[in-house]
Amino acid sequence: MTSRQEPGRLLVVDDNKVNRILLARGLEGHGHKVETAENGKQALEKLRGDSFDLVLLDIEMPEMNGYQVLEICLQDHELREIPIIMTSSLDELDSVVKCVELGAEDYLNKPINPILLRARVNASLEKKRLRDEQRKLFQTFATKEVADELLKTGFSLGGEYVNASVMFVDIRSFTSIVEKQAPAETIELLNDYFALMFEAVTGHHGTVNQLEGDGLMAIFGAPIHHEAHREHAVRAALEMIELLKGFNMERASQAKVRIKVGIGIATGRVIAGYTGTQQRATYTCVGDTVNLAARIEDHTKDLDLPLLIDQYTSEGLPDDIKVEALGPILFKGKQQPIHIFAVKPN
Amino acid sequence: MPVIDQATFEELKQMSGADFINELIDAFLEEAPNMISQMQVALLANDVESFRRNAHSLKSNALTFGAPELGALAKELESMGRENNLAVGNRLEVLNEAFERVAEELKGMRV
């Protein structure tokens, strides 16, 4: 991390004038823009009326104390994105622990140590900057619902086992399509195509978490659990096929080659978590179920069918989705044969 | 015990910047008497919460400026408030006298 930090807009909340001046002047000395509030109510008014990168919040205040402000901020959709550093005296350790448990970003003891002040403020601003970047990233890759959940639960990198449906989608014979057209046309095609695929995934509570060439991987049922994740995945796939019909009609009218996709879905236990670097992290899944979904998608080429799913996925579908059992198949690298089902497009 | 601990005060000056030390001293000299009178009011009204909070605030400032005696007295009163014990005897007068000494010293430390 660099020692020079981009200046931030900070709000110092303290009922004590000496503390306010001290914090404000210290932070201004580091290049930040600082506003002050004398109590909780004033702090909330300022927070709602303007945009801030960080709040330094005193616990002991008359009328509305630091806890109350913290709780209100954490429950507020907009305000909870602003990190809050609690400022307290040494003997308030219990209170501080409570605040950090509630969701405060950090704390500083009073009298404030200038070196710690600088370090903690810069660290919090840096974390906020990364979160803002990640938020932008997630909002392109996931629904707002998922993005919000991720932001609420934090970006812990630890993995966990979750039950989810994994989908792989590929454009059939993409290489030969690419060879027949200009590079700009290929990029335009991919952009249009992905826009449709994303719409289908996010419209059914899924998260797109990988793009590679013309291929796409999506997860349903994680990071937010939905009981009906198998149905969601299959409905998203059916919508993809439906959207592509319209897309192809339009392409045909422009004398452009039609595109076909293969979609494979498998359901089961996956290891889910965040992978990547500080600059770029995504939510992803690994494990047998993921491999299986990729194999099933690959198998759609052999059978020339658009949508294949595994047995566990098929067992989670309502009656209006028609499936046909295709019998067991022994995939490369698998010990047991897998029962495969074709889903009939509407 | 020194009225103002020089090392703490120098640190404070460094943190606020020498330009702002006068502003800090003035804020303290203006606010601290209010805190003490609020404590007196709270004592009469038997308002334990207000008593404790004002003692807390005064303690916090005393430690910031490096005034150990004033800090210790304020801390003792804060603890009594926390324990719902407002039998403070003459401690408020003692506190006030300690503050006067600190105020006198701080006035001489303005730059």
Short mmCIF file of C-alpha atoms in Angstrom, two decimals:
data_model
loop_
_atom_site.label_atom_id
_atom_site.label_comp_id
_atom_site.label_asym_id
_atom_site.label_seq_id
_atom_site.Cartn_x
_atom_site.Cartn_y
_atom_site.Cartn_z
CA MET A 1 0.00 0.00 0.00
CA THR A 2 1.28 3.43 -0.82
CA SER A 3 1.92 5.86 2.00
CA ARG A 4 0.37 8.70 0.04
CA GLN A 5 -3.36 8.36 0.19
CA GLU A 6 -5.94 10.02 -2.00
CA PRO A 7 -7.71 12.69 0.04
CA GLY A 8 -11.11 11.72 1.34
CA ARG A 9 -14.23 13.50 2.55
CA LEU A 10 -14.46 12.82 6.26
CA LEU A 11 -17.06 13.53 8.90
CA VAL A 12 -15.91 13.94 12.50
CA VAL A 13 -18.68 13.47 15.06
CA ASP A 14 -17.94 14.47 18.65
CA ASP A 15 -19.84 16.51 21.22
CA ASN A 16 -16.55 17.76 22.61
CA LYS A 17 -15.18 20.81 20.83
CA VAL A 18 -11.53 20.13 21.65
CA ASN A 19 -11.81 16.63 20.20
CA ARG A 20 -13.55 17.94 17.09
CA ILE A 21 -10.90 20.56 16.44
CA LEU A 22 -8.09 18.15 17.16
CA LEU A 23 -9.36 15.44 14.81
CA ALA A 24 -10.39 17.88 12.10
CA ARG A 25 -7.07 19.73 12.09
CA GLY A 26 -5.05 16.52 12.24
CA LEU A 27 -6.95 15.06 9.28
CA GLU A 28 -6.88 18.28 7.29
CA GLY A 29 -3.12 18.22 7.81
CA HIS A 30 -3.12 14.92 5.90
CA GLY A 31 -4.94 16.53 3.01
CA HIS A 32 -8.47 15.34 3.76
CA LYS A 33 -11.59 17.45 3.59
CA VAL A 34 -13.27 17.41 6.97
CA GLU A 35 -16.72 18.34 8.17
CA THR A 36 -17.79 18.16 11.80
CA ALA A 37 -21.00 17.38 13.67
CA GLU A 38 -21.67 17.98 17.36
CA ASN A 39 -24.12 15.17 17.93
CA GLY A 40 -25.72 12.12 16.40
CA LYS A 41 -28.67 13.92 14.89
CA GLN A 42 -26.52 16.49 13.16
CA ALA A 43 -24.25 13.71 11.93
CA LEU A 44 -27.15 11.85 10.28
CA GLU A 45 -28.38 15.04 8.65
CA LYS A 46 -24.95 15.68 7.17
CA LEU A 47 -24.52 12.08 6.09
CA ARG A 48 -27.86 12.10 4.31
CA GLY A 49 -27.26 15.47 2.70
CA ASP A 50 -23.80 14.93 1.33
CA SER A 51 -21.42 12.18 0.35
CA PHE A 52 -18.64 11.05 2.70
CA ASP A 53 -15.87 8.47 2.47
CA LEU A 54 -15.41 7.91 6.19
CA VAL A 55 -16.93 8.81 9.57
CA LEU A 56 -15.05 9.18 12.86
CA LEU A 57 -17.72 8.67 15.49
CA ASP A 58 -17.58 9.36 19.21
CA ILE A 59 -19.51 6.90 21.41
CA GLU A 60 -20.39 9.15 24.34
CA MET A 61 -22.73 11.91 23.18
CA PRO A 62 -25.91 13.42 24.57
CA GLU A 63 -29.27 12.93 22.80
CA MET A 64 -28.18 10.40 20.21
CA ASN A 65 -25.02 8.51 21.10
CA GLY A 66 -22.50 6.77 18.88
CA TYR A 67 -24.19 3.35 19.09
CA GLN A 68 -27.47 4.72 17.90
CA VAL A 69 -25.83 6.52 14.98
CA LEU A 70 -23.90 3.38 14.10
CA GLU A 71 -27.03 1.22 14.20
CA ILE A 72 -29.01 3.63 12.05
CA CYS A 73 -26.19 3.83 9.52
CA LEU A 74 -25.80 0.07 9.32
CA GLN A 75 -29.50 -0.40 8.67
CA ASP A 76 -29.58 2.30 6.04
CA HIS A 77 -29.11 1.05 2.52
CA GLU A 78 -27.05 4.07 1.46
CA LEU A 79 -25.24 4.93 4.69
CA ARG A 80 -24.00 1.46 5.50
CA GLU A 81 -21.49 1.75 2.70
CA ILE A 82 -19.59 4.47 4.55
CA PRO A 83 -16.97 3.03 6.91
CA ILE A 84 -17.19 4.19 10.51
CA ILE A 85 -14.26 4.42 12.91
CA MET A 86 -15.34 4.67 16.54
CA THR A 87 -13.39 7.06 18.72
CA SER A 88 -13.43 6.31 22.42
CA SER A 89 -11.37 6.52 25.55
CA LEU A 90 -9.30 3.56 26.69
CA ASP A 91 -11.71 2.54 29.45
CA GLU A 92 -14.56 2.09 27.00
CA LEU A 93 -13.11 -1.09 25.55
CA ASP A 94 -16.35 -3.02 26.12
CA SER A 95 -18.30 -0.45 24.18
CA VAL A 96 -15.77 -0.50 21.39
CA VAL A 97 -15.96 -4.27 21.10
CA LYS A 98 -19.74 -3.99 20.86
CA CYS A 99 -19.42 -1.42 18.06
CA VAL A 100 -16.95 -3.48 16.08
CA GLU A 101 -19.25 -6.50 16.48
CA LEU A 102 -22.13 -4.41 15.23
CA GLY A 103 -20.18 -3.50 12.12
CA ALA A 104 -17.93 -0.54 12.83
CA GLU A 105 -14.88 -0.58 10.59
CA ASP A 106 -12.30 0.13 13.27
CA TYR A 107 -11.69 2.15 16.44
CA LEU A 108 -9.27 4.70 17.80
CA ASN A 109 -8.49 5.45 21.41
CA LYS A 110 -8.59 8.97 22.77
CA PRO A 111 -6.35 10.84 23.30
CA ILE A 112 -5.75 10.19 19.62
CA ASN A 113 -2.31 9.05 18.59
CA PRO A 114 -1.50 10.91 15.36
CA ILE A 115 0.37 8.00 13.78
CA LEU A 116 -2.48 5.58 14.43
CA LEU A 117 -5.00 8.15 13.25
CA ARG A 118 -3.23 8.51 9.94
CA ALA A 119 -2.71 4.76 9.49
CA ARG A 120 -6.25 3.71 10.36
CA VAL A 121 -7.93 6.45 8.37
CA ASN A 122 -5.81 5.65 5.33
CA ALA A 123 -6.44 1.92 5.69
CA SER A 124 -10.19 2.48 5.95
CA LEU A 125 -10.22 4.79 2.95
CA GLU A 126 -8.22 2.28 0.96
CA LYS A 127 -10.63 -0.50 1.91
CA LYS A 128 -13.57 1.66 0.95
CA ARG A 129 -11.98 2.44 -2.39
CA LEU A 130 -11.54 -1.28 -3.05
CA ARG A 131 -15.10 -2.01 -1.99
CA ASP A 132 -16.38 0.72 -4.31
CA GLU A 133 -14.43 -0.87 -7.15
CA GLN A 134 -15.70 -4.31 -6.27
CA ARG A 135 -19.23 -2.98 -6.08
CA LYS A 136 -18.91 -1.67 -9.62
CA LEU A 137 -17.50 -5.00 -10.73
CA PHE A 138 -20.22 -7.01 -9.02
CA GLN A 139 -22.95 -4.85 -10.36
CA THR A 140 -21.90 -5.76 -13.87
CA PHE A 141 -21.55 -9.43 -13.05
CA ALA A 142 -24.44 -9.98 -10.68
CA THR A 143 -27.88 -8.79 -9.80
CA LYS A 144 -28.19 -5.87 -7.43
CA GLU A 145 -29.58 -8.31 -4.89
CA VAL A 146 -26.42 -10.40 -5.00
CA ALA A 147 -24.14 -7.37 -5.08
CA ASP A 148 -25.84 -5.98 -1.99
CA GLU A 149 -25.64 -9.29 -0.17
CA LEU A 150 -21.95 -9.58 -0.94
CA LEU A 151 -21.33 -6.09 0.29
CA LYS A 152 -23.34 -6.68 3.43
CA THR A 153 -21.63 -9.91 4.34
CA GLY A 154 -18.25 -8.52 3.37
CA PHE A 155 -15.56 -9.79 1.09
CA SER A 156 -14.12 -12.50 3.25
CA LEU A 157 -12.04 -14.73 1.08
CA GLY A 158 -12.78 -17.88 3.04
CA GLY A 159 -14.50 -20.65 1.12
CA GLU A 160 -17.55 -22.66 2.15
CA TYR A 161 -19.57 -25.61 0.94
CA VAL A 162 -22.87 -24.62 -0.60
CA ASN A 163 -25.52 -26.45 -2.56
CA ALA A 164 -25.86 -24.72 -5.90
CA SER A 165 -26.67 -25.18 -9.58
CA VAL A 166 -23.84 -24.47 -11.97
CA MET A 167 -24.41 -23.56 -15.60
CA PHE A 168 -22.03 -23.50 -18.56
CA VAL A 169 -22.98 -21.91 -21.86
CA ASP A 170 -21.01 -21.99 -25.09
CA ILE A 171 -21.63 -20.81 -28.63
CA ARG A 172 -21.60 -23.76 -31.07
CA SER A 173 -18.89 -23.64 -33.73
CA PHE A 174 -17.78 -20.24 -32.59
CA THR A 175 -14.32 -20.59 -34.12
CA SER A 176 -15.70 -21.06 -37.61
CA ILE A 177 -18.05 -18.07 -37.13
CA VAL A 178 -15.09 -15.93 -36.10
CA GLU A 179 -13.08 -16.97 -39.14
CA LYS A 180 -15.80 -15.80 -41.48
CA GLN A 181 -16.17 -12.28 -40.19
CA ALA A 182 -14.23 -9.11 -39.36
CA PRO A 183 -12.80 -8.80 -35.81
CA ALA A 184 -15.02 -5.82 -35.00
CA GLU A 185 -18.05 -7.85 -35.97
CA THR A 186 -17.01 -10.64 -33.61
CA ILE A 187 -16.67 -8.27 -30.68
CA GLU A 188 -20.04 -6.73 -31.47
CA LEU A 189 -21.57 -10.17 -31.68
CA LEU A 190 -20.10 -11.16 -28.32
CA ASN A 191 -21.28 -7.97 -26.67
CA ASP A 192 -24.84 -8.43 -27.94
CA TYR A 193 -24.79 -12.10 -27.07
CA PHE A 194 -23.47 -11.60 -23.53
CA ALA A 195 -25.97 -8.83 -22.90
CA LEU A 196 -28.77 -11.32 -23.58
CA MET A 197 -27.19 -14.11 -21.55
CA PHE A 198 -26.59 -11.82 -18.57
CA GLU A 199 -30.20 -10.72 -18.68
CA ALA A 200 -31.39 -14.31 -18.55
CA VAL A 201 -29.05 -15.23 -15.67
CA THR A 202 -29.60 -12.20 -13.46
CA GLY A 203 -33.34 -12.24 -14.20
CA HIS A 204 -33.45 -15.65 -12.51
CA HIS A 205 -31.38 -14.85 -9.41
CA GLY A 206 -28.15 -16.16 -10.87
CA THR A 207 -24.64 -14.74 -10.87
CA VAL A 208 -22.38 -14.73 -13.89
CA ASN A 209 -18.95 -15.38 -12.53
CA GLN A 210 -16.78 -16.31 -15.46
CA LEU A 211 -16.47 -15.29 -19.06
CA GLU A 212 -13.96 -16.92 -21.32
CA GLY A 213 -14.05 -16.25 -25.01
CA ASP A 214 -17.61 -17.09 -25.98
CA GLY A 215 -18.12 -19.23 -22.86
CA LEU A 216 -19.94 -18.25 -19.72
CA MET A 217 -20.31 -19.79 -16.28
CA ALA A 218 -23.13 -18.90 -13.91
CA ILE A 219 -24.12 -19.95 -10.41
CA PHE A 220 -27.62 -20.25 -8.99
CA GLY A 221 -28.33 -20.62 -5.28
CA ALA A 222 -25.14 -18.92 -4.10
CA PRO A 223 -23.98 -16.60 -2.68
CA ILE A 224 -27.64 -16.04 -1.78
CA HIS A 225 -29.43 -19.26 -1.11
CA HIS A 226 -32.68 -19.81 -2.99
CA GLU A 227 -34.57 -23.03 -2.40
CA ALA A 228 -35.59 -23.13 -6.08
CA HIS A 229 -32.10 -22.69 -7.52
CA ARG A 230 -32.46 -25.73 -9.82
CA GLU A 231 -35.63 -24.32 -11.33
CA HIS A 232 -34.04 -20.86 -11.58
CA ALA A 233 -31.09 -22.26 -13.52
CA VAL A 234 -33.26 -24.20 -15.95
CA ARG A 235 -35.63 -21.28 -16.49
CA ALA A 236 -32.66 -19.01 -17.15
CA ALA A 237 -31.40 -21.52 -19.74
CA LEU A 238 -34.83 -21.69 -21.39
CA GLU A 239 -34.94 -17.93 -21.53
CA MET A 240 -31.50 -17.86 -23.15
CA ILE A 241 -32.78 -20.14 -25.89
CA GLU A 242 -35.87 -18.00 -26.32
CA LEU A 243 -33.90 -14.74 -26.43
CA LEU A 244 -31.53 -16.22 -29.00
CA LYS A 245 -34.47 -17.02 -31.29
CA GLY A 246 -35.26 -13.32 -31.55
CA PHE A 247 -31.58 -12.47 -31.82
CA ASN A 248 -31.15 -14.92 -34.69
CA MET A 249 -34.19 -13.61 -36.54
CA GLU A 250 -32.64 -10.18 -36.42
CA ARG A 251 -29.28 -11.51 -37.57
CA ALA A 252 -30.93 -13.45 -40.39
CA SER A 253 -32.57 -10.26 -41.63
CA GLN A 254 -29.07 -8.75 -41.85
CA ALA A 255 -27.76 -11.84 -43.65
CA LYS A 256 -25.60 -12.71 -40.65
CA VAL A 257 -24.91 -16.24 -39.49
CA ARG A 258 -27.25 -17.59 -36.80
CA ILE A 259 -25.74 -18.68 -33.53
CA LYS A 260 -26.61 -21.74 -31.50
CA VAL A 261 -25.64 -22.44 -27.93
CA GLY A 262 -25.11 -25.50 -25.79
CA ILE A 263 -26.07 -25.24 -22.12
CA GLY A 264 -25.14 -27.70 -19.38
CA ILE A 265 -26.42 -27.57 -15.80
CA ALA A 266 -25.39 -29.68 -12.81
CA THR A 267 -26.44 -29.35 -9.18
CA GLY A 268 -24.65 -30.35 -6.02
CA ARG A 269 -22.18 -29.35 -3.39
CA VAL A 270 -19.63 -26.82 -4.51
CA ILE A 271 -16.86 -24.94 -2.76
CA ALA A 272 -17.77 -21.29 -3.09
CA GLY A 273 -15.78 -18.24 -2.18
CA TYR A 274 -13.95 -15.23 -3.45
CA THR A 275 -10.91 -15.61 -5.56
CA GLY A 276 -8.66 -13.05 -7.10
CA THR A 277 -6.43 -10.28 -5.93
CA GLN A 278 -7.09 -7.15 -3.92
CA GLN A 279 -7.65 -5.30 -7.16
CA ARG A 280 -10.09 -7.75 -8.59
CA ALA A 281 -12.02 -10.43 -6.81
CA THR A 282 -14.93 -12.51 -7.97
CA TYR A 283 -17.24 -14.97 -6.38
CA THR A 284 -16.69 -18.38 -7.85
CA CYS A 285 -17.31 -22.07 -7.32
CA VAL A 286 -15.10 -25.10 -7.80
CA GLY A 287 -15.55 -28.81 -7.31
CA ASP A 288 -16.98 -31.91 -8.96
CA THR A 289 -20.34 -30.30 -9.68
CA VAL A 290 -18.60 -27.55 -11.65
CA ASN A 291 -16.60 -30.10 -13.67
CA LEU A 292 -19.75 -32.08 -14.30
CA ALA A 293 -21.65 -29.03 -15.57
CA ALA A 294 -18.79 -28.30 -17.99
CA ARG A 295 -18.79 -31.93 -19.20
CA ILE A 296 -22.55 -31.91 -19.69
CA GLU A 297 -22.34 -28.68 -21.66
CA ASP A 298 -19.66 -30.27 -23.84
CA HIS A 299 -21.94 -33.26 -24.39
CA THR A 300 -24.67 -31.05 -25.92
CA LYS A 301 -22.50 -30.97 -29.08
CA ASP A 302 -22.48 -34.75 -29.38
CA LEU A 303 -26.23 -34.99 -29.05
CA ASP A 304 -26.99 -31.72 -30.90
CA LEU A 305 -29.35 -30.68 -28.15
CA PRO A 306 -29.39 -27.16 -26.68
CA LEU A 307 -29.94 -27.95 -23.00
CA LEU A 308 -28.83 -30.88 -20.88
CA ILE A 309 -29.00 -31.28 -17.11
CA ASP A 310 -28.02 -33.85 -14.51
CA GLN A 311 -30.42 -35.95 -12.45
CA TYR A 312 -30.28 -33.87 -9.30
CA THR A 313 -31.18 -30.76 -11.27
CA SER A 314 -34.08 -32.59 -12.96
CA GLU A 315 -35.50 -33.59 -9.55
CA GLY A 316 -35.92 -29.97 -8.54
CA LEU A 317 -38.15 -28.88 -11.41
CA PRO A 318 -41.89 -28.16 -11.46
CA ASP A 319 -44.17 -30.13 -13.79
CA ASP A 320 -44.44 -27.48 -16.47
CA ILE A 321 -40.78 -27.99 -17.39
CA LYS A 322 -40.63 -31.10 -19.57
CA VAL A 323 -37.56 -33.28 -19.35
CA GLU A 324 -36.57 -36.45 -21.15
CA ALA A 325 -34.26 -39.03 -19.60
CA LEU A 326 -31.38 -39.88 -21.94
CA GLY A 327 -29.90 -42.61 -19.79
CA PRO A 328 -26.50 -42.90 -18.13
CA ILE A 329 -23.32 -41.59 -19.64
CA LEU A 330 -19.81 -42.24 -18.44
CA PHE A 331 -17.91 -38.98 -18.69
CA LYS A 332 -14.16 -38.83 -18.95
CA GLY A 333 -12.59 -38.72 -15.52
CA LYS A 334 -15.78 -39.79 -13.67
CA GLN A 335 -16.03 -43.09 -11.79
CA GLN A 336 -19.80 -43.40 -11.98
CA PRO A 337 -22.08 -43.06 -14.98
CA ILE A 338 -24.22 -39.92 -14.82
CA HIS A 339 -27.90 -39.83 -15.74
CA ILE A 340 -28.50 -37.07 -18.23
CA PHE A 341 -31.75 -35.34 -19.05
CA ALA A 342 -32.71 -33.15 -21.97
CA VAL A 343 -34.95 -30.17 -21.27
CA LYS A 344 -37.40 -29.39 -24.04
CA PRO A 345 -37.51 -25.75 -25.06
CA ASN A 346 -40.98 -24.23 -24.93
CA MET B 1 2.89 16.07 39.73
CA PRO B 2 3.20 18.71 36.98
CA VAL B 3 0.02 20.62 36.16
CA ILE B 4 0.71 20.00 32.47
CA ASP B 5 2.90 17.17 31.27
CA GLN B 6 5.25 18.77 28.72
CA ALA B 7 5.81 15.66 26.61
CA THR B 8 2.07 15.10 26.12
CA PHE B 9 1.53 18.76 25.34
CA GLU B 10 4.33 18.75 22.74
CA GLU B 11 2.79 15.70 21.09
CA LEU B 12 -0.52 17.46 20.97
CA LYS B 13 1.08 20.50 19.37
CA GLN B 14 2.68 18.29 16.80
CA MET B 15 -0.59 16.63 15.99
CA SER B 16 -2.73 19.73 15.69
CA GLY B 17 0.05 21.74 14.15
CA ALA B 18 1.55 24.66 16.09
CA ASP B 19 -0.81 27.01 14.26
CA PHE B 20 -3.83 25.39 15.82
CA ILE B 21 -2.69 24.94 19.41
CA ASN B 22 -4.19 28.33 20.37
CA GLU B 23 -7.51 27.30 18.87
CA LEU B 24 -7.44 24.10 20.92
CA ILE B 25 -6.52 25.87 24.16
CA ASP B 26 -9.24 28.46 23.62
CA ALA B 27 -11.83 25.75 22.93
CA PHE B 28 -10.87 23.99 26.14
CA LEU B 29 -10.90 27.15 28.25
CA GLU B 30 -14.32 27.94 26.84
CA GLU B 31 -15.86 24.47 27.16
CA ALA B 32 -14.42 23.05 30.38
CA PRO B 33 -16.17 25.54 32.72
CA ASN B 34 -19.45 24.55 31.02
CA MET B 35 -18.75 20.90 31.72
CA ILE B 36 -18.06 21.62 35.37
CA SER B 37 -21.21 23.71 35.74
CA GLN B 38 -23.19 20.99 33.92
CA MET B 39 -21.87 18.56 36.52
CA GLN B 40 -23.05 20.87 39.28
CA VAL B 41 -26.49 21.13 37.67
CA ALA B 42 -26.62 17.36 37.20
CA LEU B 43 -25.68 16.86 40.84
CA LEU B 44 -28.56 19.08 42.00
CA ALA B 45 -30.99 17.40 39.60
CA ASN B 46 -29.64 13.95 40.54
CA ASP B 47 -29.04 13.35 36.82
CA VAL B 48 -26.43 10.60 37.02
CA GLU B 49 -26.15 10.18 33.26
CA SER B 50 -25.40 13.82 32.53
CA PHE B 51 -22.99 13.97 35.48
CA ARG B 52 -21.08 10.95 34.22
CA ARG B 53 -21.00 12.14 30.60
CA ASN B 54 -19.66 15.59 31.47
CA ALA B 55 -17.04 14.10 33.77
CA HIS B 56 -16.10 11.76 30.93
CA SER B 57 -15.75 14.63 28.49
CA LEU B 58 -13.63 16.65 30.90
CA LYS B 59 -11.42 13.65 31.60
CA SER B 60 -10.95 13.11 27.89
CA ASN B 61 -9.77 16.71 27.38
CA ALA B 62 -7.55 16.66 30.47
CA LEU B 63 -5.74 13.62 29.08
CA THR B 64 -5.45 15.25 25.67
CA PHE B 65 -3.68 18.30 27.11
CA GLY B 66 -1.62 16.20 29.50
CA ALA B 67 -3.21 17.41 32.75
CA PRO B 68 -2.82 14.36 35.02
CA GLU B 69 -4.36 15.73 38.21
CA LEU B 70 -7.44 17.12 36.51
CA GLY B 71 -7.73 13.91 34.50
CA ALA B 72 -7.58 11.70 37.59
CA LEU B 73 -10.19 13.77 39.44
CA ALA B 74 -12.55 13.77 36.46
CA LYS B 75 -12.07 10.05 36.02
CA GLU B 76 -12.93 9.40 39.66
CA LEU B 77 -16.13 11.42 39.31
CA GLU B 78 -16.99 9.64 36.07
CA SER B 79 -16.62 6.28 37.84
CA MET B 80 -18.84 7.43 40.70
CA GLY B 81 -21.44 8.51 38.17
CA ARG B 82 -21.26 5.15 36.46
CA GLU B 83 -21.86 3.46 39.81
CA ASN B 84 -24.87 5.69 40.48
CA ASN B 85 -23.04 7.23 43.39
CA LEU B 86 -23.38 10.99 43.54
CA ALA B 87 -22.09 11.34 47.11
CA VAL B 88 -19.18 13.34 45.76
CA GLY B 89 -18.48 15.43 48.88
CA ASN B 90 -16.23 18.38 48.02
CA ARG B 91 -14.76 16.70 44.94
CA LEU B 92 -16.38 19.16 42.51
CA GLU B 93 -14.70 22.10 44.28
CA VAL B 94 -11.39 20.25 44.19
CA LEU B 95 -11.97 19.57 40.50
CA ASN B 96 -12.72 23.21 39.85
CA GLU B 97 -9.54 24.29 41.61
CA ALA B 98 -7.51 21.80 39.59
CA PHE B 99 -9.07 23.18 36.43
CA GLU B 100 -8.15 26.76 37.43
CA ARG B 101 -4.52 25.71 37.77
CA VAL B 102 -4.58 23.99 34.38
CA ALA B 103 -6.28 27.01 32.79
CA GLU B 104 -3.65 29.36 34.20
CA GLU B 105 -0.83 27.20 32.89
CA LEU B 106 -2.42 26.73 29.45
CA LYS B 107 -2.93 30.46 29.00
CA GLY B 108 0.84 30.84 29.34
CA MET B 109 1.41 28.13 26.75
CA ARG B 110 -0.40 29.87 23.92
CA VAL B 111 1.99 30.78 21.13
#
